[in-house]
XYZ file of C-alpha atoms in Angstrom:
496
model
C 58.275 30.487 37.021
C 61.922 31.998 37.064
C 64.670 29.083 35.485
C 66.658 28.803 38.626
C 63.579 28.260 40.819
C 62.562 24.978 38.142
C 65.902 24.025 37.910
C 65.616 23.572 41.632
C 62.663 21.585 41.516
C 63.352 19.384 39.061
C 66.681 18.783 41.455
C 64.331 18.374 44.411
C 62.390 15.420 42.691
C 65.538 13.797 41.402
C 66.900 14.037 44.559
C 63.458 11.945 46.303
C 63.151 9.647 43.387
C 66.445 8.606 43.456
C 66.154 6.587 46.575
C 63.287 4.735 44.386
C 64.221 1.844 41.878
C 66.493 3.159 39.489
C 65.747 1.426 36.717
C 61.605 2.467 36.271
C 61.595 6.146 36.655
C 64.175 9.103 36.919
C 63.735 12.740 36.890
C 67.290 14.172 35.998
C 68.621 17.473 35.129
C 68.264 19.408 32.302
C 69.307 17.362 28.851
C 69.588 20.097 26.842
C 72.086 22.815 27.201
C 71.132 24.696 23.853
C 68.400 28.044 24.782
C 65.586 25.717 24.114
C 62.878 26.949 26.469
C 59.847 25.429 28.822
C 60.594 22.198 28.565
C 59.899 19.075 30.631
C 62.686 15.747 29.879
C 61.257 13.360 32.368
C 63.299 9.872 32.403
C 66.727 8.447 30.874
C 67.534 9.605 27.564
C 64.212 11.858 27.510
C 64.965 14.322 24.266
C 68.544 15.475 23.689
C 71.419 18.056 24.083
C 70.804 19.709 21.111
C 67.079 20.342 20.632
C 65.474 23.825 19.823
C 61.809 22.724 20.286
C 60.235 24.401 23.369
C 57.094 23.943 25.441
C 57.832 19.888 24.863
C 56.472 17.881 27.736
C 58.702 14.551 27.200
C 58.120 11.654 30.003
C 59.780 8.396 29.711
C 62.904 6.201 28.585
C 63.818 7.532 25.124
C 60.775 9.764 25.063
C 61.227 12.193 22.058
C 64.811 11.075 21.311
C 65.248 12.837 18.184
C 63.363 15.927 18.756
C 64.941 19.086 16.924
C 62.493 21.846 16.469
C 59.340 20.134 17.643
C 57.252 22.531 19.915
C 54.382 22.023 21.716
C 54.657 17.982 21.876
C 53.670 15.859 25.085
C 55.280 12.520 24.940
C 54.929 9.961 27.457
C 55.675 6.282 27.761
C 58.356 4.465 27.036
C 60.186 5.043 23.165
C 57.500 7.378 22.944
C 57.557 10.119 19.516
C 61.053 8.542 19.716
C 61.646 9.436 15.827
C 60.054 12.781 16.067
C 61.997 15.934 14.777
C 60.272 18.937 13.595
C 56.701 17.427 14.399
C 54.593 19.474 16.567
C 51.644 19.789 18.555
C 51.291 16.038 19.697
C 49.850 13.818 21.965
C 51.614 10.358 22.667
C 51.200 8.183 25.488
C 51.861 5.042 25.847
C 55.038 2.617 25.025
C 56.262 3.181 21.625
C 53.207 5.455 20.573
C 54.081 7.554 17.727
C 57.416 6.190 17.363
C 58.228 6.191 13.682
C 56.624 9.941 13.739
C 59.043 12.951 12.403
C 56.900 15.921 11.098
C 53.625 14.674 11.763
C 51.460 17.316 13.292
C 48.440 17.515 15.702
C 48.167 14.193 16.374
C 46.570 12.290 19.278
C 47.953 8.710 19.920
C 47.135 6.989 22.933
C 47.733 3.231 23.312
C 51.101 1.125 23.362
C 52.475 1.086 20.139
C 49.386 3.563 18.347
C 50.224 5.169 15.267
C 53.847 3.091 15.594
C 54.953 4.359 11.670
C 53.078 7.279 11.804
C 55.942 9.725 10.086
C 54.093 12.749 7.810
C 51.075 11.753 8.892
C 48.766 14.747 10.846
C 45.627 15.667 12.478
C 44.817 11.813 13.263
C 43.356 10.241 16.282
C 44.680 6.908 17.773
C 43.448 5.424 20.907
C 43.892 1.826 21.658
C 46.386 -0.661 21.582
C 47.954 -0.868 17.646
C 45.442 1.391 16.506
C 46.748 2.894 13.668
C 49.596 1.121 13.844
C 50.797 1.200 9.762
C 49.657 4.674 9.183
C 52.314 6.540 7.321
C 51.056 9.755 5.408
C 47.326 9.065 6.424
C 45.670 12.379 7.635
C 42.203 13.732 9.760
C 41.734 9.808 10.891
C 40.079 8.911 13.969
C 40.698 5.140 15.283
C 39.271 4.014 18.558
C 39.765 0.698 19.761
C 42.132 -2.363 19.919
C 44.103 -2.456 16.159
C 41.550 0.240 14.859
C 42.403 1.078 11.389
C 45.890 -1.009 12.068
C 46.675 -1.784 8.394
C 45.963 1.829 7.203
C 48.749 3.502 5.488
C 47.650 6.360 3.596
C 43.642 6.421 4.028
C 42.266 9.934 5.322
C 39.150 11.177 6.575
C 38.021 7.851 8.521
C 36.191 7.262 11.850
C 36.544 3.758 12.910
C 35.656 2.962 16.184
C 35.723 -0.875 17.895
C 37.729 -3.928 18.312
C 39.449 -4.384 15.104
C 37.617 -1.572 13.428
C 38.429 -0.989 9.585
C 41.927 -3.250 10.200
C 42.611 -3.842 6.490
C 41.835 -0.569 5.653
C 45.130 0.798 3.651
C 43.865 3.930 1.095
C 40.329 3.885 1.567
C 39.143 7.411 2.753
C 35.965 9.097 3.712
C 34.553 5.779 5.585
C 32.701 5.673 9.088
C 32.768 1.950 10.756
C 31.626 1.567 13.718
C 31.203 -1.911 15.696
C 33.724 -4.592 16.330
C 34.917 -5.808 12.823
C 32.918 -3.446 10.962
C 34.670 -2.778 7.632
C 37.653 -5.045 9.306
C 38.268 -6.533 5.201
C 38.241 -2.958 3.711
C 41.311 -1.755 1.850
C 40.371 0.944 -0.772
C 36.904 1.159 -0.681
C 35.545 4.836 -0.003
C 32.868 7.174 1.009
C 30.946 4.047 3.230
C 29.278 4.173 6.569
C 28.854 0.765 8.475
C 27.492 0.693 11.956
C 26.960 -2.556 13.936
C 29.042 -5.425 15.004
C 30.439 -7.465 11.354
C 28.633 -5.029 9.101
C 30.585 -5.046 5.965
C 32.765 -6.917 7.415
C 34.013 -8.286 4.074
C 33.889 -5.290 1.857
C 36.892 -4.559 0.257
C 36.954 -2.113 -2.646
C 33.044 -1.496 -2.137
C 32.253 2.450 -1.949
C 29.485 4.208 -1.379
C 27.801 2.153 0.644
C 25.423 2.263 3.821
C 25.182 -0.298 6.343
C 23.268 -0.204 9.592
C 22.805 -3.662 12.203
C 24.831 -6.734 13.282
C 25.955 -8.237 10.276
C 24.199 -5.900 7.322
C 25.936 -6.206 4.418
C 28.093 -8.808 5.890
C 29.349 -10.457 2.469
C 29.525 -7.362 0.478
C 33.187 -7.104 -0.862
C 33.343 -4.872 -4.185
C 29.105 -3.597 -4.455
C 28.976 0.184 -4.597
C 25.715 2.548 -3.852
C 23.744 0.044 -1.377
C 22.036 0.782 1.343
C 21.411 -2.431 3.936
C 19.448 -1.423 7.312
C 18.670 -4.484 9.840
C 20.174 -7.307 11.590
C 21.912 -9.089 8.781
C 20.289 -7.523 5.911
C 21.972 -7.908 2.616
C 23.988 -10.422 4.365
C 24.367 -12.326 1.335
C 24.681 -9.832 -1.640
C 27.194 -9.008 -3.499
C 26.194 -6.818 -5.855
C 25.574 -2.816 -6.181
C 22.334 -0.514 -5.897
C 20.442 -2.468 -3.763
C 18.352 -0.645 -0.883
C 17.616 -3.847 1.913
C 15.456 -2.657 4.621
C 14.709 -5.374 7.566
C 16.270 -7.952 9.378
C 17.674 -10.086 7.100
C 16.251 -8.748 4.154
C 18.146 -8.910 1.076
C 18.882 -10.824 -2.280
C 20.244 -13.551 -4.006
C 24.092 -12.509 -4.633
C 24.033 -10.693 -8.238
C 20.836 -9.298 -8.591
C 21.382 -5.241 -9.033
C 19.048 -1.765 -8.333
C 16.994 -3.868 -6.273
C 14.526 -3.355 -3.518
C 13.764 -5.775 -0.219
C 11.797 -4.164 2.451
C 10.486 -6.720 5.426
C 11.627 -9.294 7.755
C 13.333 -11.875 5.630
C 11.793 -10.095 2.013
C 13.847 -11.418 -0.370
C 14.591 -9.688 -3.891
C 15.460 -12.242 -7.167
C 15.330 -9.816 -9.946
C 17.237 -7.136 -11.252
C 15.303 -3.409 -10.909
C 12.899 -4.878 -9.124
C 11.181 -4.393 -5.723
C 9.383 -6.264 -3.130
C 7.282 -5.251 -0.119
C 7.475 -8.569 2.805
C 8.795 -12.156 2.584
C 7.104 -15.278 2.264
C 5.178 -17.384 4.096
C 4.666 -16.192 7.880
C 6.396 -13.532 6.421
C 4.199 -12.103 3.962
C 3.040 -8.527 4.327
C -0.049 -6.788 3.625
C 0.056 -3.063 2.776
C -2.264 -0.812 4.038
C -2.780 2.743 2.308
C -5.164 4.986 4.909
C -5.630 2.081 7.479
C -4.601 0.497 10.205
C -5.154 -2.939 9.437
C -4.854 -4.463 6.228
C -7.238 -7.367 5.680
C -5.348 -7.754 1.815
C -1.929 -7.708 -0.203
C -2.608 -4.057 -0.504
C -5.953 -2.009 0.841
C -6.573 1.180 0.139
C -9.132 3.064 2.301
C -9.795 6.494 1.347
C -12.314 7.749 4.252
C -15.318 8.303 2.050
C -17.607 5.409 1.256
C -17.455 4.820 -2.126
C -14.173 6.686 -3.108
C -11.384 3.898 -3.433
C -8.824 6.949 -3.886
C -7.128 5.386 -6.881
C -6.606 7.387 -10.097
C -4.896 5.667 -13.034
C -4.178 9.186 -14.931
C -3.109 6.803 -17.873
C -6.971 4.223 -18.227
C -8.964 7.140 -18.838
C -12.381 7.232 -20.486
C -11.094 8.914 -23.603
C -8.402 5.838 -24.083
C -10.189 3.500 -26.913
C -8.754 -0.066 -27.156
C -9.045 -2.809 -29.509
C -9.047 -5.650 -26.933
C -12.052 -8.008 -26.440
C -13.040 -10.454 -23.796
C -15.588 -11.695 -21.564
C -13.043 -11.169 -18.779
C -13.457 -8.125 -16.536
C -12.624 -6.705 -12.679
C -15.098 -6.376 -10.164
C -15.154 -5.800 -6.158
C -16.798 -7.795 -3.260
C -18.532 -7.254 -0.686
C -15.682 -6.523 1.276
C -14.260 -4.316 -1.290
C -11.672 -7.056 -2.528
C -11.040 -6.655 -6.164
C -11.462 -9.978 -8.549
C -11.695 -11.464 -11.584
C -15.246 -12.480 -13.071
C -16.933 -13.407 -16.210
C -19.145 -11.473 -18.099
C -21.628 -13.951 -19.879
C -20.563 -12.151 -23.672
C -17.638 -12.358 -25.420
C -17.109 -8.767 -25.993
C -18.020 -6.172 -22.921
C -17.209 -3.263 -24.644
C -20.341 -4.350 -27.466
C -22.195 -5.860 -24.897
C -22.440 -2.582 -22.976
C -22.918 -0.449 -26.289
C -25.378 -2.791 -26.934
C -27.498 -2.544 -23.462
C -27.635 1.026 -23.375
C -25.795 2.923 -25.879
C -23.615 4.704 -23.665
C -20.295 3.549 -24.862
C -18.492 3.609 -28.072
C -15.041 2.607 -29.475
C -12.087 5.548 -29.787
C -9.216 3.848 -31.373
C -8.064 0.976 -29.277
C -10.169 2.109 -26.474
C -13.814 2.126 -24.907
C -15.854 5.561 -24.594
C -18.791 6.603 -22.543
C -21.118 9.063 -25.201
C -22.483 11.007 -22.318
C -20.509 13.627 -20.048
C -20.922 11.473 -17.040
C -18.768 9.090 -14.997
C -18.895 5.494 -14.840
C -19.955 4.340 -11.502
C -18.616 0.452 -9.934
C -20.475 -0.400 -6.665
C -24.100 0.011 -5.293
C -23.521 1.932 -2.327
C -21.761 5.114 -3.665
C -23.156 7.937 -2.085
C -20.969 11.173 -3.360
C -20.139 11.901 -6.841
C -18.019 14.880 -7.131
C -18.330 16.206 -10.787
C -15.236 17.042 -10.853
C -14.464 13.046 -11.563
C -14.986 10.355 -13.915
C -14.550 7.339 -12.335
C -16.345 6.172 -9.399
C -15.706 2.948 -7.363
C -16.876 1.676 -4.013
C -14.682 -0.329 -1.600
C -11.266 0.384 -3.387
C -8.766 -0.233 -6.597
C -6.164 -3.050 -6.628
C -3.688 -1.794 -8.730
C 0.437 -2.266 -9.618
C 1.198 1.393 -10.609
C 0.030 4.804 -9.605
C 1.015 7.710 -11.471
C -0.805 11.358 -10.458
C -0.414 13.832 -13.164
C 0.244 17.459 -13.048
C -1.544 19.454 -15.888
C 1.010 22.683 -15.736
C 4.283 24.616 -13.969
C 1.206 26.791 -11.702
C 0.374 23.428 -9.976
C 3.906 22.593 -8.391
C 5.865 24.276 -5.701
C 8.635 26.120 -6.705
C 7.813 29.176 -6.736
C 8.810 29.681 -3.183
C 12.317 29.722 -4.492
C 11.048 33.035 -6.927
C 11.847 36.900 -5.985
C 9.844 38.262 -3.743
C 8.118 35.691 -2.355
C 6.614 36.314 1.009
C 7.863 33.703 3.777
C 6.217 33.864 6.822
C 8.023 34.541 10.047
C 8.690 31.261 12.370
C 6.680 33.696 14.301
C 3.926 33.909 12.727
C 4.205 30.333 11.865
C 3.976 29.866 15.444
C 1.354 31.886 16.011
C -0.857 30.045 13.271
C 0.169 26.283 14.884
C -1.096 27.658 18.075
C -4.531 29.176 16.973
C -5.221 26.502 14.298
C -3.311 23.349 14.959
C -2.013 22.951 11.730
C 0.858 24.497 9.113
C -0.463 27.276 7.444
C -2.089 26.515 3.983
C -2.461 22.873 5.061
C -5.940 21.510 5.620
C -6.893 20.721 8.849
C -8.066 16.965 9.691
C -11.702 17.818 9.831
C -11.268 19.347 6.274
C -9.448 16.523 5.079
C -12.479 14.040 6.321
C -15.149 16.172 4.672
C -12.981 17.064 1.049
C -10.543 13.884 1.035
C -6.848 15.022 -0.559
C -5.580 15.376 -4.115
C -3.224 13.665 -4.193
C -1.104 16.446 -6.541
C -2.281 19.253 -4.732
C -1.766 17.322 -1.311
C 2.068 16.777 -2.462
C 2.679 19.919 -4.215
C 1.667 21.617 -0.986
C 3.831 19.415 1.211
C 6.947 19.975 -1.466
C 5.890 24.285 -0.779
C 6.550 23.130 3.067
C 9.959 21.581 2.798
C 11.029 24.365 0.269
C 9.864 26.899 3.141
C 11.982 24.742 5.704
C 14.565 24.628 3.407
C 14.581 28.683 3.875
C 14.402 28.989 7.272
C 17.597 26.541 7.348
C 19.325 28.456 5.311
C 18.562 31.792 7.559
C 19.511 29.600 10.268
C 22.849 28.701 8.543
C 23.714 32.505 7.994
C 23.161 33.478 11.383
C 25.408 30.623 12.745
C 28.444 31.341 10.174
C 27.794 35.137 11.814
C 27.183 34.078 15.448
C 30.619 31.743 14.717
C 32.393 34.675 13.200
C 31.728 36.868 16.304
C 32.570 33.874 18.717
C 36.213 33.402 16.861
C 36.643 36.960 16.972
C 36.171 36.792 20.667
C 38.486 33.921 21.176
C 41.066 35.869 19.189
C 41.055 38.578 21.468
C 41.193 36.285 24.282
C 43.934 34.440 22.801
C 45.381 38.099 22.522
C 44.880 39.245 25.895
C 46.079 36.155 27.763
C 49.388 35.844 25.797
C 50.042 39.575 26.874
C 49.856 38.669 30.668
């Protein structure tokens, strides 16, 4: 649009809105005589007779006062950017917003009095009324809500979003709060992620930590590295390391590298972990079933494999111990204690048949057998020592793997051959399953390794792991080609 032609509209709406109250809104000429360019003053005092800044949209009483070089700025409200001199690129609306501002950049305050002492500070995000009030230097923040972040004075690289949303928060960076309150007590914590309403509410100087649900981790003020998922879990800790998974699941205050998983499963011990609570809130676990009728039930699909190996109790482990003592299953597969009748089992049953003799510390079969618990076990695999009908009740598990050939990373060697999603496709379609994965009727009629079974799943991630990383490539080049387009947009439109 020509000068004299805008210069005659902004005369035009003067001239209309000065027949309106004076006092709330005026539209008056020009303020600035000095070959500033493209900008819009809008309201008494609106920037001043000496800026250079052009492209400024400044609307209200006061709005952008102090503006020198600023560019680029859209200021509206009342006081608004009032402070501002070489900042550029900003968005303030509301009374007061930005006021304290002077080379901030690329900032977006909306909200009376939002990012009020906001001076250096740029690339931050303030909507709502006193959110991020304090902030002074603080940079790449995003505050959403009513006081958001209000106490924050240097902290960068936070999200908080809610009613009083990280409100303490002064240096803390790299946090995500989200929920009314959540993280409202942080100050200098870092690196922590709390979603729901309270959660962490209390946390201080805490970092690292991950807190999901109403309330989780609600007491927490200085614990690092935990990891609290449920309505008020870890509601009550106040300690580090601790993974709390359930409502209210969680410890007494300093117990450490903990585990609580369950409703109300409560952990008292340091490096410890427990599966359920207490009471009506006990839980059974159920490996291979639906439907637990124990503490822990394995079920491994063929009658008389429990699918327990303890790689560790073998039969060439000798042992020196003696007692009359021994485990043995029910009918329904439960594992107990009974009583032999002899003092010694391991003599007794060298005794009986003279199958078994003493290595060391440990009892030996003499034969190149297995040893067989149960009466109704119908397959044994020669491939295996140990036989046992109905299942194992056991604290530890450990599977071992004999060499390197067994695991999975060769996938990351040269030259290995990863199939096309294509032909991964292709496979899916005709077999129903990943290729090199058994297939369910398979898996009925062999059971699973359990090394095998995980090395193979391991080979499957590794592959995904791959194809993500031919995804990523093509992205970075599919974004290079899109910024190059934008570029020449950019190019072409600035030439009109």
């Amino acid at each position: 649009m020509h000068p004299s032609l805008y210069l005659c509209l902004l005369l035009l709406v003067s001239s209309s809105l000065r027949a309106q109250t004076p006092t709330n809104f005026l539209a008056t000429e020009p303020n600035s005589t000095y070959p500033s360019y493209f900008n819009t003053l809008i309201g008494t005092s609106a920037g001043n007779t000496t800026m250079l800044g052009s492209q400024n949209a400044l609307i209200g009483h006061n709005a952008g006062k102090s503006i020198t070089t600023g560019s680029y700025n859209a200021f509206i409200g009342d006081e608004v950017g009032y402070f501002n001199t070489t900042g550029q690129l900003n968005i303030f609306i509301g009374a007061r917003t930005g006021y304290q501002n002077t080379t901030g950049e690329s900032n977006a305050f909306i909200g009376a009095n939002a990012g009020y002492n906001n001076t250096i500070g740029s690339n931050n995000s303030f909507i709502g009324y006193l959110a991020g009030y304090s902030n002074i230097s603080g940079i790449s923040n995003s505050f959403i809500g009513n006081r958001a972040g209000y106490l924050n004075i240097t902290g960068k690289y936070n999200s908080f979003i809610g009613y009083f949303t990280g409100y303490s928060n002064t240096s803390g960076n790299d946090n995500a709060f989200i929920g009314s309150y959540a993280g409202n007590a942080n100050t200098t914590g870092n690196d922590n992620a709390f979603f729901g309403h309270a959660s962490g509410a209390y946390n201080t100087t805490g970092t690292g930590n991950a807190f999901v649900g109403t309330y989780a981790g609600y007491n927490n003020t200085t614990g690092v590295g935990n990891t609290y998922v449920g309505l008020g879990a870890g509601g009550g800790a106040e300690s580090s390391y601790n993974t709390f998974l359930g409502a209210n699941a969680g410890s007494s205050p300093m117990i450490n590298n903990a585990v609580a998983i369950g409703h109300n499963a409560i952990v008292n011990q340091n490096n410890s972990m427990v599966l359920g609570g207490t009471g009506v809130n006990s839980l059974s676990v159920g490996i291979g079933t639906e439907a637990p009728q124990n503490t822990l039930e394995i079920t491994q699909g063929t009658p008389g494999n429990s699918g327990l190996r303890l790689t560790n109790l073998t039969s060439a482990v000798s042992t020196t111990y003696t007692t009359d003592k021994f485990l043995t299953v029910t009918a329904s597969g439960d594992v107990v204690l009974a009583t032999s009748g002899t003092p010694n089992l391991r003599q007794a049953a060298t005794a009986a048949d003279g199958l078994w003799q003493t290595s060391g510390e440990h009892l030996q079969n003499n034969n190149s057998g297995g040893v067989i618990i149960g009466q109704q076990m119908i397959k044994t695999p020669s491939d295996y020592k140990l036989f046992v009908e109905k299942g194992i009740l056991t604290e530890k598990v450990k599977v071992a793997i004999k060499n390197t050939s067994e695991w999975s990373d060769k996938v990351f060697e040269r030259g290995y051959q990863l199939k096309s999603l294509g032909e991964v496709e292709q496979h899916i379609q005709q077999q129903g399953h990943l290729p090199g994965v058994p297939s369910a009727t398979e898996v009925v009629e062999k059971g699973i390794d359990v090394a095998k079974m995980d090395a193979k799943l391991l080979e499957k991630i590794e592959e995904l792991t791959l194809y993500s990383i031919q995804l990523e490539k093509t992205s970075q080049q599919q974004q290079a080609k899109i910024d190059e387009l934008e570029r020449l947009v950019k190019g072409l439109l600035e030439k009109k």
